[in-house]
Amino acid sequence: EMLRGKRVIVTGASSGIGEQMAYHLARMETHLLLTARTEAKLQKVVERCLELGAASAGYVSGSMEDTTFPDVVVKEAENTWGGLDMLILNHIAYSYFNYFDGDVGHVRKLLEINFLSYVAMTVSALPMLKESNGSIVVISSMAGEIGTPFTAPYTATKFALEGFFSSLRHEFIMEKVNVSITLCVLGYIDTENAVRAVSHAVRDKPAPKEECALEIIKSGVLRQRELHYPPWLVGNLLLLQAIAPDFLDSLIRGNYKVENIKR
Ligand code: NAP
């Protein structure tokens, strides 16, 4: 009800959680602009969104590694709708799941895609979001709150998101800018790419992407400060981090099948 007719951008919408968010938003009869690199996948997702009841659905394909692309996406929304109600920043670049290999270039590339493009899209979209009293939803991870092994480049980009958007939230409140920022701290979710990357080496069972996507949308529309999903897992880990960080670190290391990590 609250989202019917609203104009929403979802990044990284060609697969995984972003794709599931697009389907939920379509059922809620929103106007959708989706983005990712793979045009063929985006076309299919858009078709499905229209079948599910989206008020309208379109896409822009391109890579967030291209520093001009975030602005291209936001301009498309401006030209099509003349405004924007919700910006969901969700995309991530591929990274390896292994011991840090010393490749600084990869860390730089990941920062560009997973972090700097989030900042650039926020900057481009802010005038429209101020106009609509809209929302920014930032998809982060447990790995952006608590250090985890084998993900050093990825983890760095997620910690950066927490720092940037937490600071910006203060400034919005201080300057009475009525744009909400919701940071979504997610545990292990059963998307194809995540399961392929880590299932051989972690003991946890992943949570369902469909439910995760719905919880993200709810938290954004309710203008929550943070979402913890799955709540019991993320909540307990963050509590342990506050009261017994060394104990938590040893629990984390115990969760990996290190013998399955081949250098
Ligand atoms: P995913 O299935 O791998 O989807 C990633 C999306 O990003 C795809 O649509 C991909 O499409 C797009 N993408 C990749 N490289 C890109 C680039 N250079 N430029 C623009 N788009 C690009 O990921 P997911 O598992 O759904 O994760 C979604 C979000 O949840 C991420 O922010 C992730 O950090 C967070 N998260 C996930 C988990 C989990 O266990 N799944 C856990 C914690 C947090 P193309 O390849 O077509 O570009």
CSV table of C-alpha atoms and ligand atoms in Angstrom, one decimal:
chain,number,residue,atom,x,y,z
A,1,GLU,CA,0.0,0.0,0.0
A,2,MET,CA,2.7,2.5,1.1
A,3,LEU,CA,4.7,1.8,-2.1
A,4,ARG,CA,2.0,1.7,-4.7
A,5,GLY,CA,2.9,4.1,-7.5
A,6,LYS,CA,6.3,5.0,-6.0
A,7,ARG,CA,9.4,5.4,-8.2
A,8,VAL,CA,12.2,3.0,-7.2
A,9,ILE,CA,15.7,2.3,-8.5
A,10,VAL,CA,17.2,-1.1,-7.7
A,11,THR,CA,20.8,-1.7,-8.5
A,12,GLY,CA,22.2,-5.2,-9.0
A,13,ALA,CA,18.7,-6.4,-10.0
A,14,SER,CA,19.6,-9.0,-12.6
A,15,SER,CA,20.1,-11.8,-10.0
A,16,GLY,CA,20.0,-12.7,-6.3
A,17,ILE,CA,18.5,-10.4,-3.7
A,18,GLY,CA,18.1,-7.5,-6.1
A,19,GLU,CA,16.1,-9.6,-8.5
A,20,GLN,CA,13.8,-10.8,-5.6
A,21,MET,CA,13.4,-7.2,-4.5
A,22,ALA,CA,12.3,-6.2,-8.0
A,23,TYR,CA,9.6,-9.0,-7.9
A,24,HIS,CA,8.3,-7.9,-4.5
A,25,LEU,CA,8.2,-4.2,-5.6
A,26,ALA,CA,6.4,-5.2,-8.8
A,27,ARG,CA,3.7,-6.9,-6.8
A,28,MET,CA,3.4,-3.7,-4.8
A,29,GLU,CA,2.7,-1.9,-8.1
A,30,THR,CA,5.7,0.4,-8.1
A,31,HIS,CA,7.5,2.1,-11.0
A,32,LEU,CA,10.8,0.3,-11.4
A,33,LEU,CA,14.1,1.1,-12.9
A,34,LEU,CA,16.6,-1.8,-12.7
A,35,THR,CA,20.3,-1.9,-13.4
A,36,ALA,CA,23.2,-4.3,-13.7
A,37,ARG,CA,25.6,-5.3,-16.5
A,38,THR,CA,23.8,-8.2,-18.2
A,39,GLU,CA,21.1,-6.8,-20.5
A,40,ALA,CA,19.6,-10.2,-21.3
A,41,LYS,CA,19.0,-11.0,-17.6
A,42,LEU,CA,17.6,-7.5,-17.0
A,43,GLN,CA,15.2,-7.9,-19.9
A,44,LYS,CA,13.8,-11.1,-18.3
A,45,VAL,CA,13.5,-9.6,-14.9
A,46,VAL,CA,11.6,-6.6,-16.4
A,47,GLU,CA,9.2,-8.8,-18.3
A,48,ARG,CA,8.5,-10.8,-15.1
A,49,CYS,CA,8.0,-7.5,-13.1
A,50,LEU,CA,5.4,-6.3,-15.7
A,51,GLU,CA,3.6,-9.7,-15.4
A,52,LEU,CA,3.5,-9.4,-11.6
A,53,GLY,CA,1.9,-6.0,-11.7
A,54,ALA,CA,4.6,-3.3,-11.8
A,55,ALA,CA,3.1,0.2,-12.6
A,56,SER,CA,6.0,0.4,-15.1
A,57,ALA,CA,9.4,-1.3,-15.4
A,58,GLY,CA,12.6,-0.5,-17.4
A,59,TYR,CA,16.3,-1.0,-17.1
A,60,VAL,CA,19.7,0.5,-17.9
A,61,SER,CA,22.6,-1.9,-18.4
A,62,GLY,CA,26.2,-1.0,-17.6
A,63,SER,CA,29.0,-1.4,-15.2
A,64,MET,CA,29.4,0.5,-12.0
A,65,GLU,CA,33.2,0.3,-12.7
A,66,ASP,CA,32.5,3.1,-15.2
A,67,THR,CA,32.6,6.2,-13.0
A,68,THR,CA,30.0,8.0,-15.3
A,69,PHE,CA,27.5,5.2,-15.0
A,70,PRO,CA,25.9,6.0,-11.6
A,71,ASP,CA,24.8,9.3,-13.0
A,72,VAL,CA,23.5,7.8,-16.2
A,73,VAL,CA,21.2,5.6,-14.2
A,74,VAL,CA,19.9,8.4,-12.0
A,75,LYS,CA,19.4,10.7,-15.1
A,76,GLU,CA,17.3,7.9,-16.7
A,77,ALA,CA,15.0,8.0,-13.7
A,78,GLU,CA,14.8,11.8,-13.8
A,79,ASN,CA,14.0,11.8,-17.6
A,80,THR,CA,11.4,9.0,-17.3
A,81,TRP,CA,9.7,10.0,-14.0
A,82,GLY,CA,10.8,13.5,-13.2
A,83,GLY,CA,11.5,12.3,-9.6
A,84,LEU,CA,12.4,9.4,-7.4
A,85,ASP,CA,11.1,8.0,-4.1
A,86,MET,CA,13.5,5.2,-3.2
A,87,LEU,CA,17.1,4.3,-4.1
A,88,ILE,CA,18.1,0.8,-3.3
A,89,LEU,CA,21.9,0.3,-3.6
A,90,ASN,CA,22.5,-3.4,-3.8
A,91,HIS,CA,25.1,-4.4,-6.5
A,92,ILE,CA,28.5,-5.9,-5.8
A,93,ALA,CA,31.4,-6.9,-8.0
A,94,TYR,CA,32.7,-10.5,-8.0
A,95,SER,CA,35.5,-11.1,-5.5
A,96,TYR,CA,37.4,-14.2,-4.5
A,97,PHE,CA,36.8,-16.1,-1.3
A,98,ASN,CA,40.3,-17.0,-0.2
A,99,TYR,CA,43.3,-15.8,1.7
A,100,PHE,CA,44.2,-12.1,0.8
A,101,ASP,CA,46.4,-12.4,-2.3
A,102,GLY,CA,48.0,-9.0,-2.1
A,103,ASP,CA,46.3,-7.7,-5.3
A,104,VAL,CA,45.8,-4.0,-4.5
A,105,GLY,CA,44.3,-3.3,-7.9
A,106,HIS,CA,41.4,-5.7,-7.1
A,107,VAL,CA,40.8,-3.9,-3.8
A,108,ARG,CA,40.7,-0.5,-5.7
A,109,LYS,CA,38.3,-1.9,-8.3
A,110,LEU,CA,36.0,-3.3,-5.6
A,111,LEU,CA,36.0,0.0,-3.8
A,112,GLU,CA,34.9,1.7,-7.0
A,113,ILE,CA,32.1,-0.7,-7.6
A,114,ASN,CA,30.9,-1.6,-4.1
A,115,PHE,CA,31.4,1.7,-2.4
A,116,LEU,CA,32.2,4.8,-4.6
A,117,SER,CA,29.4,4.1,-7.0
A,118,TYR,CA,27.0,4.0,-4.0
A,119,VAL,CA,28.3,7.4,-3.0
A,120,ALA,CA,28.0,8.7,-6.6
A,121,MET,CA,24.4,7.5,-7.1
A,122,THR,CA,23.4,9.1,-3.7
A,123,VAL,CA,24.9,12.4,-4.8
A,124,SER,CA,23.1,12.3,-8.2
A,125,ALA,CA,19.8,11.2,-6.7
A,126,LEU,CA,19.7,13.5,-3.6
A,127,PRO,CA,17.9,16.5,-5.2
A,128,MET,CA,15.1,14.2,-6.3
A,129,LEU,CA,15.0,12.4,-3.0
A,130,LYS,CA,14.8,15.7,-1.0
A,131,GLU,CA,11.9,16.7,-3.2
A,132,SER,CA,10.0,13.5,-2.5
A,133,ASN,CA,11.1,13.1,1.2
A,134,GLY,CA,12.4,9.7,-0.1
A,135,SER,CA,14.6,6.9,1.1
A,136,ILE,CA,18.0,5.4,0.5
A,137,VAL,CA,18.5,1.7,1.3
A,138,VAL,CA,22.1,0.5,1.5
A,139,ILE,CA,22.7,-3.2,1.3
A,140,SER,CA,25.6,-4.2,3.6
A,141,SER,CA,26.7,-7.3,5.3
A,142,MET,CA,27.7,-8.9,8.6
A,143,ALA,CA,31.2,-8.6,6.9
A,144,GLY,CA,30.7,-4.8,7.1
A,145,GLU,CA,30.3,-4.9,10.9
A,146,ILE,CA,32.5,-7.8,12.0
A,147,GLY,CA,35.8,-8.9,10.4
A,148,THR,CA,35.6,-12.2,8.7
A,149,PRO,CA,38.4,-14.2,7.0
A,150,PHE,CA,38.8,-14.8,3.3
A,151,THR,CA,36.9,-11.7,2.3
A,152,ALA,CA,39.4,-8.9,3.0
A,153,PRO,CA,38.7,-6.8,-0.2
A,154,TYR,CA,34.9,-7.2,0.0
A,155,THR,CA,34.8,-6.6,3.8
A,156,ALA,CA,36.7,-3.3,3.3
A,157,THR,CA,34.0,-2.0,0.9
A,158,LYS,CA,31.2,-2.9,3.3
A,159,PHE,CA,32.8,-1.3,6.3
A,160,ALA,CA,33.3,1.8,4.1
A,161,LEU,CA,29.5,1.9,3.5
A,162,GLU,CA,28.7,1.8,7.2
A,163,GLY,CA,31.1,4.7,7.8
A,164,PHE,CA,29.9,6.9,5.0
A,165,PHE,CA,26.2,6.4,5.4
A,166,SER,CA,26.2,6.6,9.2
A,167,SER,CA,27.9,10.0,9.0
A,168,LEU,CA,25.6,11.2,6.3
A,169,ARG,CA,22.5,10.2,8.3
A,170,HIS,CA,23.7,12.5,11.2
A,171,GLU,CA,24.1,15.4,8.7
A,172,PHE,CA,20.6,14.8,7.2
A,173,ILE,CA,19.1,14.9,10.7
A,174,MET,CA,21.1,18.0,11.7
A,175,GLU,CA,20.1,19.8,8.5
A,176,LYS,CA,16.5,18.6,8.6
A,177,VAL,CA,16.8,16.8,5.3
A,178,ASN,CA,13.9,14.4,5.3
A,179,VAL,CA,15.6,11.5,3.4
A,180,SER,CA,15.9,8.3,5.4
A,181,ILE,CA,19.0,6.1,5.2
A,182,THR,CA,18.5,2.4,6.0
A,183,LEU,CA,21.6,0.2,6.3
A,184,CYS,CA,20.8,-3.5,5.8
A,185,VAL,CA,23.2,-5.8,7.7
A,186,LEU,CA,22.7,-9.3,6.1
A,187,GLY,CA,24.0,-12.7,7.1
A,188,TYR,CA,24.5,-15.6,4.7
A,189,ILE,CA,21.6,-15.6,2.1
A,190,ASP,CA,20.9,-18.4,-0.4
A,191,THR,CA,21.6,-16.5,-3.7
A,192,GLU,CA,23.2,-18.6,-6.4
A,193,ASN,CA,26.5,-16.6,-6.4
A,194,ALA,CA,26.9,-16.6,-2.6
A,195,VAL,CA,26.2,-20.3,-2.3
A,196,ARG,CA,28.6,-21.1,-5.1
A,197,ALA,CA,31.3,-18.9,-3.5
A,198,VAL,CA,31.2,-20.1,0.1
A,199,SER,CA,29.1,-23.2,0.7
A,200,HIS,CA,32.1,-25.5,0.5
A,201,ALA,CA,33.8,-23.6,3.3
A,202,VAL,CA,31.2,-22.4,5.8
A,203,ARG,CA,29.1,-24.4,8.3
A,204,ASP,CA,26.1,-22.0,8.4
A,205,LYS,CA,22.9,-22.6,6.5
A,206,PRO,CA,21.9,-19.7,4.3
A,207,ALA,CA,18.6,-17.8,4.8
A,208,PRO,CA,16.1,-17.4,2.0
A,209,LYS,CA,16.6,-14.6,-0.5
A,210,GLU,CA,12.9,-14.0,-1.1
A,211,GLU,CA,12.2,-13.3,2.6
A,212,CYS,CA,15.4,-11.3,2.9
A,213,ALA,CA,14.3,-9.1,-0.1
A,214,LEU,CA,10.9,-8.4,1.5
A,215,GLU,CA,12.4,-7.5,4.8
A,216,ILE,CA,14.8,-5.1,3.1
A,217,ILE,CA,11.9,-3.3,1.3
A,218,LYS,CA,9.9,-3.2,4.6
A,219,SER,CA,12.8,-1.6,6.5
A,220,GLY,CA,13.2,1.0,3.7
A,221,VAL,CA,9.6,2.0,3.5
A,222,LEU,CA,9.3,2.1,7.3
A,223,ARG,CA,12.5,4.4,7.3
A,224,GLN,CA,14.3,2.1,9.8
A,225,ARG,CA,17.8,3.0,10.7
A,226,GLU,CA,19.1,-0.5,10.3
A,227,LEU,CA,17.8,-3.9,9.3
A,228,HIS,CA,19.4,-7.1,10.8
A,229,TYR,CA,18.6,-10.2,8.7
A,230,PRO,CA,18.3,-12.9,9.9
A,231,PRO,CA,17.5,-10.9,13.0
A,232,TRP,CA,18.4,-13.5,15.7
A,233,LEU,CA,21.8,-14.3,14.1
A,234,VAL,CA,22.9,-10.8,13.3
A,235,GLY,CA,21.6,-9.4,16.5
A,236,ASN,CA,23.4,-12.0,18.7
A,237,LEU,CA,26.7,-11.6,16.8
A,238,LEU,CA,26.6,-7.8,17.2
A,239,LEU,CA,25.9,-8.2,20.9
A,240,LEU,CA,28.8,-10.7,21.3
A,241,GLN,CA,31.1,-8.3,19.4
A,242,ALA,CA,30.3,-5.6,22.0
A,243,ILE,CA,30.8,-7.7,25.1
A,244,ALA,CA,33.3,-10.4,24.1
A,245,PRO,CA,35.1,-9.6,20.8
A,246,ASP,CA,37.9,-12.2,21.2
A,247,PHE,CA,35.4,-14.9,22.0
A,248,LEU,CA,33.3,-13.9,18.9
A,249,ASP,CA,36.5,-14.0,16.7
A,250,SER,CA,37.2,-17.5,17.8
A,251,LEU,CA,33.6,-18.5,17.1
A,252,ILE,CA,33.9,-17.0,13.6
A,253,ARG,CA,37.1,-18.8,12.8
A,254,GLY,CA,35.5,-22.1,14.0
A,255,ASN,CA,32.7,-21.6,11.5
A,256,TYR,CA,35.0,-22.2,8.5
A,257,LYS,CA,36.2,-25.5,7.0
A,258,VAL,CA,39.7,-24.1,6.5
A,259,GLU,CA,40.8,-27.4,4.9
A,260,ASN,CA,38.5,-26.6,2.0
A,261,ILE,CA,40.2,-23.3,1.2
A,262,LYS,CA,42.9,-23.9,-1.4
A,263,ARG,CA,45.4,-21.0,-1.7
B,1,NAP,P1,24.5,-11.4,-6.7
B,1,NAP,O1,23.4,-12.4,-6.8
B,1,NAP,O2,25.9,-11.8,-7.0
B,1,NAP,O3,24.1,-10.1,-7.5
B,1,NAP,C1,25.0,-9.1,-7.7
B,1,NAP,C2,24.3,-8.1,-8.7
B,1,NAP,O4,25.3,-7.1,-9.0
B,1,NAP,C3,23.9,-8.7,-10.0
B,1,NAP,O5,22.7,-8.2,-10.5
B,1,NAP,C4,25.1,-8.4,-10.9
B,1,NAP,O6,24.6,-8.4,-12.2
B,1,NAP,C5,25.4,-7.0,-10.4
B,1,NAP,N1,26.8,-6.6,-10.7
B,1,NAP,C6,27.9,-7.3,-10.6
B,1,NAP,N2,29.0,-6.6,-11.0
B,1,NAP,C7,28.5,-5.4,-11.4
B,1,NAP,C8,29.1,-4.2,-11.9
B,1,NAP,N3,30.4,-4.2,-12.2
B,1,NAP,N4,28.3,-3.1,-12.2
B,1,NAP,C9,27.0,-3.2,-12.0
B,1,NAP,N5,26.4,-4.2,-11.4
B,1,NAP,C10,27.1,-5.3,-11.2
B,1,NAP,O7,24.6,-10.8,-5.2
B,1,NAP,P2,23.6,-11.1,-3.9
B,1,NAP,O8,24.1,-12.3,-3.2
B,1,NAP,O9,22.2,-11.0,-4.3
B,1,NAP,O10,24.0,-9.9,-3.0
B,1,NAP,C11,23.2,-8.7,-3.1
B,1,NAP,C12,23.7,-7.7,-1.9
B,1,NAP,O11,23.5,-8.4,-0.7
B,1,NAP,C13,25.1,-7.3,-2.0
B,1,NAP,O12,25.3,-6.0,-1.6
B,1,NAP,C14,25.8,-8.3,-1.0
B,1,NAP,O13,27.0,-7.7,-0.5
B,1,NAP,C15,24.7,-8.3,0.0
B,1,NAP,N6,24.9,-9.5,0.9
B,1,NAP,C16,24.7,-10.8,0.3
B,1,NAP,C17,24.9,-11.9,1.1
B,1,NAP,C18,24.7,-13.3,0.6
B,1,NAP,O14,25.0,-14.2,1.3
B,1,NAP,N7,24.1,-13.4,-0.6
B,1,NAP,C19,25.3,-11.7,2.5
B,1,NAP,C20,25.5,-10.5,3.0
B,1,NAP,C21,25.3,-9.4,2.2
B,1,NAP,P3,25.6,-8.5,-13.5
B,1,NAP,O15,26.5,-9.6,-13.3
B,1,NAP,O16,24.6,-8.7,-14.6
B,1,NAP,O17,26.2,-7.1,-13.6
